JSON list of C-alpha atoms in Angstrom, two decimals:
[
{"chain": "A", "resi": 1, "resn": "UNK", "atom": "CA", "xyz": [0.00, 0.00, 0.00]},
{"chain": "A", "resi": 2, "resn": "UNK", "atom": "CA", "xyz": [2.96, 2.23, -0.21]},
{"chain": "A", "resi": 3, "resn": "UNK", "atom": "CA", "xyz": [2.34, 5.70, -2.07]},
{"chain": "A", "resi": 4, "resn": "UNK", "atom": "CA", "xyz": [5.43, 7.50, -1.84]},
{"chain": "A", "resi": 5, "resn": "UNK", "atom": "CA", "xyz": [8.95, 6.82, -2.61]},
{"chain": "A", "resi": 6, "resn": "UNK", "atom": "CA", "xyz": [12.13, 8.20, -1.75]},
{"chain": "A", "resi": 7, "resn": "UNK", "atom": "CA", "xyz": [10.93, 10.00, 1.58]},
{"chain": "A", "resi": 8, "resn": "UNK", "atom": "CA", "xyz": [12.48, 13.84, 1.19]},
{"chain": "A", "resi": 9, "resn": "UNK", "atom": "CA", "xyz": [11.66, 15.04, 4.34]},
{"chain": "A", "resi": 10, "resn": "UNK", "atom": "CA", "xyz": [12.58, 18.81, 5.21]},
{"chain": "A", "resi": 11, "resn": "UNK", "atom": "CA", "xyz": [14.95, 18.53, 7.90]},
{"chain": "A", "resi": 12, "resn": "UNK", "atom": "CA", "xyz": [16.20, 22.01, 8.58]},
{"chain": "A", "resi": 13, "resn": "UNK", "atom": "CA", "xyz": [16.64, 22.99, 4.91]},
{"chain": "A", "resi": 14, "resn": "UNK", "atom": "CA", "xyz": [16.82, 26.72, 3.80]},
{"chain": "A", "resi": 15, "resn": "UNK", "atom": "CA", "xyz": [13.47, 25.88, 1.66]},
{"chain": "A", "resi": 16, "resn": "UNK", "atom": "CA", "xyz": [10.78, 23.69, 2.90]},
{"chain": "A", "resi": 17, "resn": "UNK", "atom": "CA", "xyz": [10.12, 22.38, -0.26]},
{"chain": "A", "resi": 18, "resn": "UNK", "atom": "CA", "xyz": [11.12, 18.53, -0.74]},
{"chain": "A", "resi": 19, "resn": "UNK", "atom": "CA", "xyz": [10.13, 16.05, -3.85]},
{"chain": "A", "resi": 20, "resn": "UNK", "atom": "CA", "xyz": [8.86, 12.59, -3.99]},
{"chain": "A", "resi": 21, "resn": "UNK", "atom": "CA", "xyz": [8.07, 9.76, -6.00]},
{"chain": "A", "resi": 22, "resn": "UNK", "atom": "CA", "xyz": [4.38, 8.14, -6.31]},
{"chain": "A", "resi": 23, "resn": "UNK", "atom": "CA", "xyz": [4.36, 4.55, -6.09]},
{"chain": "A", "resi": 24, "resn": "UNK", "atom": "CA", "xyz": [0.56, 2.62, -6.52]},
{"chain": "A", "resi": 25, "resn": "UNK", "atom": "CA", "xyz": [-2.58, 3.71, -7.64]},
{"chain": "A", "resi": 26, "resn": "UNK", "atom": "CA", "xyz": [-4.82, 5.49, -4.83]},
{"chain": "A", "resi": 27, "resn": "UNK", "atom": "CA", "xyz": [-4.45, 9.01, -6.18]},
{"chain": "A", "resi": 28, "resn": "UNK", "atom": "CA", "xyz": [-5.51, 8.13, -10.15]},
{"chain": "A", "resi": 29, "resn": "UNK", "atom": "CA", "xyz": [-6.48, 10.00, -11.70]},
{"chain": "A", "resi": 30, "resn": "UNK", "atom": "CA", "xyz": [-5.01, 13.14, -10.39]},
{"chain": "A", "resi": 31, "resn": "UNK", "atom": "CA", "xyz": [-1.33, 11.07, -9.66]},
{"chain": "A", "resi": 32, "resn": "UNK", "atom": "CA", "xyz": [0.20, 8.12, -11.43]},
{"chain": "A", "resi": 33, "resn": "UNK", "atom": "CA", "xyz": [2.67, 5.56, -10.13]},
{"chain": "A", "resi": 34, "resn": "UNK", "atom": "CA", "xyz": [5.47, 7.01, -10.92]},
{"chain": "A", "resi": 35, "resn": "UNK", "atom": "CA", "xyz": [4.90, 10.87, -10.88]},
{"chain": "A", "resi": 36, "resn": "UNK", "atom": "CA", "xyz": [7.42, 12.97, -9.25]},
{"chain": "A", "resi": 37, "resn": "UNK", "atom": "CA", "xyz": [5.65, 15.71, -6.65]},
{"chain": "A", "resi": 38, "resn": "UNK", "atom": "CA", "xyz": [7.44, 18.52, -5.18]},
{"chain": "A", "resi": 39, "resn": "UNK", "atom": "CA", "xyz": [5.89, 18.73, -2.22]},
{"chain": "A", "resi": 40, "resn": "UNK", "atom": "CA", "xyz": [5.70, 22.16, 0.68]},
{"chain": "A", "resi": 41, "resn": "UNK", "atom": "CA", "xyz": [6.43, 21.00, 4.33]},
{"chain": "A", "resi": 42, "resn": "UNK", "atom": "CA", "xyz": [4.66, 22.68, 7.22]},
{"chain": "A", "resi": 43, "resn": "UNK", "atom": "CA", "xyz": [2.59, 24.65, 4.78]},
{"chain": "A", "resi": 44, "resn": "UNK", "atom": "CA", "xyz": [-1.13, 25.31, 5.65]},
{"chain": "A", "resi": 45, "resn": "UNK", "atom": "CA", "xyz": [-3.60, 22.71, 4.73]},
{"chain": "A", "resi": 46, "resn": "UNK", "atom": "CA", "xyz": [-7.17, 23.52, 3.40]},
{"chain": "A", "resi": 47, "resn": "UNK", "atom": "CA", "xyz": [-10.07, 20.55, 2.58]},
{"chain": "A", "resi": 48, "resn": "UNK", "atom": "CA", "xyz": [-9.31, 19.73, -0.82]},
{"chain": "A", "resi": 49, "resn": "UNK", "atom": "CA", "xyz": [-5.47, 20.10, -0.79]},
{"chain": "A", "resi": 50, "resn": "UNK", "atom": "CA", "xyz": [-3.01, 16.56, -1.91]},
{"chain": "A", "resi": 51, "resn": "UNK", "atom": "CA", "xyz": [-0.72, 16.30, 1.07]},
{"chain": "A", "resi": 52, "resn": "UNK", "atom": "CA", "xyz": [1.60, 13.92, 2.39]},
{"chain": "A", "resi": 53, "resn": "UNK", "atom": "CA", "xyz": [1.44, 12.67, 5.71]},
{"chain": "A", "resi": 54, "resn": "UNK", "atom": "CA", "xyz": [3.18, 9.76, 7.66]},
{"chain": "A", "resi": 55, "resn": "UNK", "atom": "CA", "xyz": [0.91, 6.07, 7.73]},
{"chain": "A", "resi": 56, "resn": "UNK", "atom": "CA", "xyz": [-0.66, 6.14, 11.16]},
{"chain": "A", "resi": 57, "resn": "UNK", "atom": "CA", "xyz": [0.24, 2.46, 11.45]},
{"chain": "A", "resi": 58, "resn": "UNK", "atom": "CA", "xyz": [3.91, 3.17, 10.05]},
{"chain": "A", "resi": 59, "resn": "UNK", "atom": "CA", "xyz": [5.46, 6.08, 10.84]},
{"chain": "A", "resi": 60, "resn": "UNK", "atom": "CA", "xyz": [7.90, 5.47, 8.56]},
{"chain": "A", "resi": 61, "resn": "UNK", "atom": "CA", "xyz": [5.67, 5.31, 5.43]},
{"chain": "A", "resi": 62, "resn": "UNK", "atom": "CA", "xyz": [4.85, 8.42, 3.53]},
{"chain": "A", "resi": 63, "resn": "UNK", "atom": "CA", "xyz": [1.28, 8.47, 2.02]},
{"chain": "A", "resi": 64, "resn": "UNK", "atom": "CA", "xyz": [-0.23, 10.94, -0.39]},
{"chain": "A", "resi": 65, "resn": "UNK", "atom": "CA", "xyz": [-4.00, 11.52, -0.06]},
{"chain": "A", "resi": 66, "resn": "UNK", "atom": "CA", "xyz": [-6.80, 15.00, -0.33]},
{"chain": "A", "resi": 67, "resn": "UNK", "atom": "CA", "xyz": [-7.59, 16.09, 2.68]},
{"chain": "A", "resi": 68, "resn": "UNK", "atom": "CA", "xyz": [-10.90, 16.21, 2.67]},
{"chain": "A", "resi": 69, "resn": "UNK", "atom": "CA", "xyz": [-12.27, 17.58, 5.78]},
{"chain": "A", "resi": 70, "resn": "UNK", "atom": "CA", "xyz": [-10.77, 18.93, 9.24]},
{"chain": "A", "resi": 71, "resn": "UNK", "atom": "CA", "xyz": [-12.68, 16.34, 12.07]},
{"chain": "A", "resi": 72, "resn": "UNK", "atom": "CA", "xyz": [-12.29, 16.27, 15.38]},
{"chain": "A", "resi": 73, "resn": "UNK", "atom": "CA", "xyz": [-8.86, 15.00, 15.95]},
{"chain": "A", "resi": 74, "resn": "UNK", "atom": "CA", "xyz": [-7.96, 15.81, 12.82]},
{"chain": "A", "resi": 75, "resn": "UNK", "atom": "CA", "xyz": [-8.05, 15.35, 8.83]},
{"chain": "A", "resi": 76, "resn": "UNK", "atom": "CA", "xyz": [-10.18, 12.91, 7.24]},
{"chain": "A", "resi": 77, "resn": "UNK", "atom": "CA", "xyz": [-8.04, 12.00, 3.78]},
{"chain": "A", "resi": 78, "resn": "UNK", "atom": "CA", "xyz": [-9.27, 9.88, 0.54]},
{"chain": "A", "resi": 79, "resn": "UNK", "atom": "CA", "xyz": [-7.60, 8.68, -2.20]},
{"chain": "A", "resi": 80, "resn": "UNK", "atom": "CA", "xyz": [-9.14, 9.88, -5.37]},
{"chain": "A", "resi": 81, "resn": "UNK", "atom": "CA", "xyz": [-9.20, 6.54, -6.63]},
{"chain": "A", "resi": 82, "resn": "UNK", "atom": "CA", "xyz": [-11.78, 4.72, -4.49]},
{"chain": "A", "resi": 83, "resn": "UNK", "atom": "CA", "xyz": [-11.20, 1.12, -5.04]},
{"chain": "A", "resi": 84, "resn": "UNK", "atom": "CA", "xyz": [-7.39, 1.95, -3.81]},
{"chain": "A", "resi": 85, "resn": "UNK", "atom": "CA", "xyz": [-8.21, 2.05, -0.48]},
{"chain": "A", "resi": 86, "resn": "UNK", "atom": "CA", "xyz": [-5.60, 2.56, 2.34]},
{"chain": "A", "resi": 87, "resn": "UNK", "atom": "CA", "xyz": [-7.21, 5.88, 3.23]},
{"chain": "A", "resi": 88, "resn": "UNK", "atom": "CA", "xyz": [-9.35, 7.36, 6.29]},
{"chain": "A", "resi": 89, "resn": "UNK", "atom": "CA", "xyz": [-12.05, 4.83, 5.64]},
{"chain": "A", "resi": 90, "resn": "UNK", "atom": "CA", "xyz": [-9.44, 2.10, 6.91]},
{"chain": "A", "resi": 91, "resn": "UNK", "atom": "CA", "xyz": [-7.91, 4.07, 9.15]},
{"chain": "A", "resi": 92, "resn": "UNK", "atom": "CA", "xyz": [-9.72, 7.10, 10.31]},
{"chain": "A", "resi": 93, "resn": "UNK", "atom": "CA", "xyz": [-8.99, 10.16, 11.36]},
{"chain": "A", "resi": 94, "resn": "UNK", "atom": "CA", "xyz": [-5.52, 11.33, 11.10]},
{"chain": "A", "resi": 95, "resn": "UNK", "atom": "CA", "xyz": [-3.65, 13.66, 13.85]},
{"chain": "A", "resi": 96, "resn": "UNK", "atom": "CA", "xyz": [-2.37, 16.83, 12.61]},
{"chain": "A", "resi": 97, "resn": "UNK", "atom": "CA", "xyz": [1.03, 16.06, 13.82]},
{"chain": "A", "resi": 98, "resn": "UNK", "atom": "CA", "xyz": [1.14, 13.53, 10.72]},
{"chain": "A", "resi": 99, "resn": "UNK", "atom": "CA", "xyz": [0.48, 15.84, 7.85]},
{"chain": "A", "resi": 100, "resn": "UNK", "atom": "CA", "xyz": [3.89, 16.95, 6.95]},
{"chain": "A", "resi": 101, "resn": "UNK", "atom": "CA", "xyz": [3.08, 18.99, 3.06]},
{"chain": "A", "resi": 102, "resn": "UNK", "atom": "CA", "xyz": [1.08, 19.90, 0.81]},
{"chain": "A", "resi": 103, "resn": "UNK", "atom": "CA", "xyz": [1.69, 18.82, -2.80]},
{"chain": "A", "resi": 104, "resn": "UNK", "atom": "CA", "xyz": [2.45, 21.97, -5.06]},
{"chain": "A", "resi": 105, "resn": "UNK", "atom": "CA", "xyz": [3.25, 19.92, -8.39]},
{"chain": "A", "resi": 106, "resn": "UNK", "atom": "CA", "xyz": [3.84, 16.58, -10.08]},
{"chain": "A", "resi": 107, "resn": "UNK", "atom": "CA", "xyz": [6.17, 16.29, -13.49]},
{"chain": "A", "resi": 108, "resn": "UNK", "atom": "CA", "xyz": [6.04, 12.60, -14.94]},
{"chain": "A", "resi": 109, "resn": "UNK", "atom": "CA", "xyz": [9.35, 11.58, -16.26]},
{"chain": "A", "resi": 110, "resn": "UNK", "atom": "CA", "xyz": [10.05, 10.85, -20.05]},
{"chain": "A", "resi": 111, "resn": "UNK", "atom": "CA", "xyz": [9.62, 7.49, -20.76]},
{"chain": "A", "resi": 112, "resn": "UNK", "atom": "CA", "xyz": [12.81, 5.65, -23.09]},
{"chain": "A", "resi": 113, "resn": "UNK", "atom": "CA", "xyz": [10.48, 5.40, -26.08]},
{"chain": "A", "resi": 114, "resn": "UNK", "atom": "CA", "xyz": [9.48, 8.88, -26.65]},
{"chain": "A", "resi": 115, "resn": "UNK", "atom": "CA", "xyz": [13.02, 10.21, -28.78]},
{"chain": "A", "resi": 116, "resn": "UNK", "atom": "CA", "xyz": [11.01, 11.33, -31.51]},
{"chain": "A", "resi": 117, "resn": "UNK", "atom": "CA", "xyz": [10.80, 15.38, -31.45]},
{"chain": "A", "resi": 118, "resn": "UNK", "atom": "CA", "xyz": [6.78, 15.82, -31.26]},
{"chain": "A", "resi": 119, "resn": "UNK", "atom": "CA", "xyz": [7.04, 13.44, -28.58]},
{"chain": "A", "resi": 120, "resn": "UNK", "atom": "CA", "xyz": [9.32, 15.12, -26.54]},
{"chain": "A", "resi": 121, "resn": "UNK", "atom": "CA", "xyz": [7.46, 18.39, -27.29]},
{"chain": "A", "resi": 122, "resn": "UNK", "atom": "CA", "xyz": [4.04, 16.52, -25.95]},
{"chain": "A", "resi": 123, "resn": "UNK", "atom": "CA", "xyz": [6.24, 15.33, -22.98]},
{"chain": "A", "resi": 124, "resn": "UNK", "atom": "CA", "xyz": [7.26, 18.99, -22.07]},
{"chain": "A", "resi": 125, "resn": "UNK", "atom": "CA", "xyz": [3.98, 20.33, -22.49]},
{"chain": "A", "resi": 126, "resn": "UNK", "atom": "CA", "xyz": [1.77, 17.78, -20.05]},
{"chain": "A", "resi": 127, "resn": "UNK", "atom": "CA", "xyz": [5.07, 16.75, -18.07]},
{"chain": "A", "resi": 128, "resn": "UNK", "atom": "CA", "xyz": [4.55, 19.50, -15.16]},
{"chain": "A", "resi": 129, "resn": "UNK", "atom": "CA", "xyz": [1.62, 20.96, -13.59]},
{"chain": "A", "resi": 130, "resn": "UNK", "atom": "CA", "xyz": [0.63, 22.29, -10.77]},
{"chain": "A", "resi": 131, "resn": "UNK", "atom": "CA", "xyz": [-1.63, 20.34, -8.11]},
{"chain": "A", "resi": 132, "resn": "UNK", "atom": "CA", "xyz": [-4.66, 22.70, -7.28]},
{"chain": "A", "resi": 133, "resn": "UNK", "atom": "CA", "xyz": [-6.87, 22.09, -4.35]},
{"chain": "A", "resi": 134, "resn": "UNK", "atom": "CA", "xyz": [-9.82, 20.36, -5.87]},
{"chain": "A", "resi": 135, "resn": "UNK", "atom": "CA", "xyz": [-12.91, 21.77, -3.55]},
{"chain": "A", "resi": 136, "resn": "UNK", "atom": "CA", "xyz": [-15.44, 20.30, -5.89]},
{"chain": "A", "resi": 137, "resn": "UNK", "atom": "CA", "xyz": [-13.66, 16.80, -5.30]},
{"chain": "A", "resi": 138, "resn": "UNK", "atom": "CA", "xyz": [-13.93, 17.21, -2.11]},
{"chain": "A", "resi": 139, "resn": "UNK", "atom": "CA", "xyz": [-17.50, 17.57, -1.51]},
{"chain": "A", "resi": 140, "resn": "UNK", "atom": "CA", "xyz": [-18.04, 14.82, -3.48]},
{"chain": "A", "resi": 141, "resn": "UNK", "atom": "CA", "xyz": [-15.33, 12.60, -1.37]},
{"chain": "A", "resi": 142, "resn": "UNK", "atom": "CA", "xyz": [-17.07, 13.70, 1.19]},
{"chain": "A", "resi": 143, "resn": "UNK", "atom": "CA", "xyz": [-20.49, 12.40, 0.11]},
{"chain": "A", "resi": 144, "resn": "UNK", "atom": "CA", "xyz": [-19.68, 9.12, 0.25]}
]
């Protein structure tokens, strides 16, 4: 159930900016296994937002999931994909103290197979964008 990679945690850095890799499917179709995020430590998080917080169950294990609503206790996070699972429904609510970031943007790397020029111009076009707090997402997350 892993979802992030290459744990980047800001440890006293000049920026609090950090970058990860995805790993599994929870967040299609808004993040793909292998999507790089640059991700904002300590910044403030709103319902809606992607942010990465440590696994309640292993503290050790970085997660990426939308908050979706501030409970008592805490945030209650989803994956946007819902058969995924590994998300507040199994889990709960999570303590503040365990969201580390919110997710700023994601850039897929260039696959080997795209040489051709057009290809690499359609790779830098879609490659980066920015991840935008999806409050319409949310209410419907929240629905279920």
């Amino acid at each position: 159930m892993p979802e992030l990679s290459e744990e980047s945690e800001h440890r006293g850095a000049l920026l609090p900016f950090g970058a990860a890799e995805v790993t599994g499917p929870s967040m299609v179709p808004t993040l793909f296994h292998g999507d790089r995020l640059v991700v904002r430590y300590g910044a403030r998080i709103r319902p809606g937002d992607v942010v990465v917080l440590r696994h309640p169950f292993q503290q050790d294990l970085l997660v990426v999931k939308r908050a979706t609503e501030r409970r008592e206790g805490g945030w209650w996070v989803l994956g946007d994909n819902a058969y995924a699972g590994g998300d507040s429904t199994d889990y709960g609510t999570l303590p503040e103290e365990l969201v580390l970031g919110r997710v700023r943007f994601r850039y897929r790397p260039r696959r080997a197979d795209q040489r051709s020029l057009l290809a690499v111009l359609r790779w830098a076009l879609s490659a980066a964008r920015p991840v935008f707090s999806d409050r319409s997402a949310s209410r419907r997350l929240r629905a279920r």
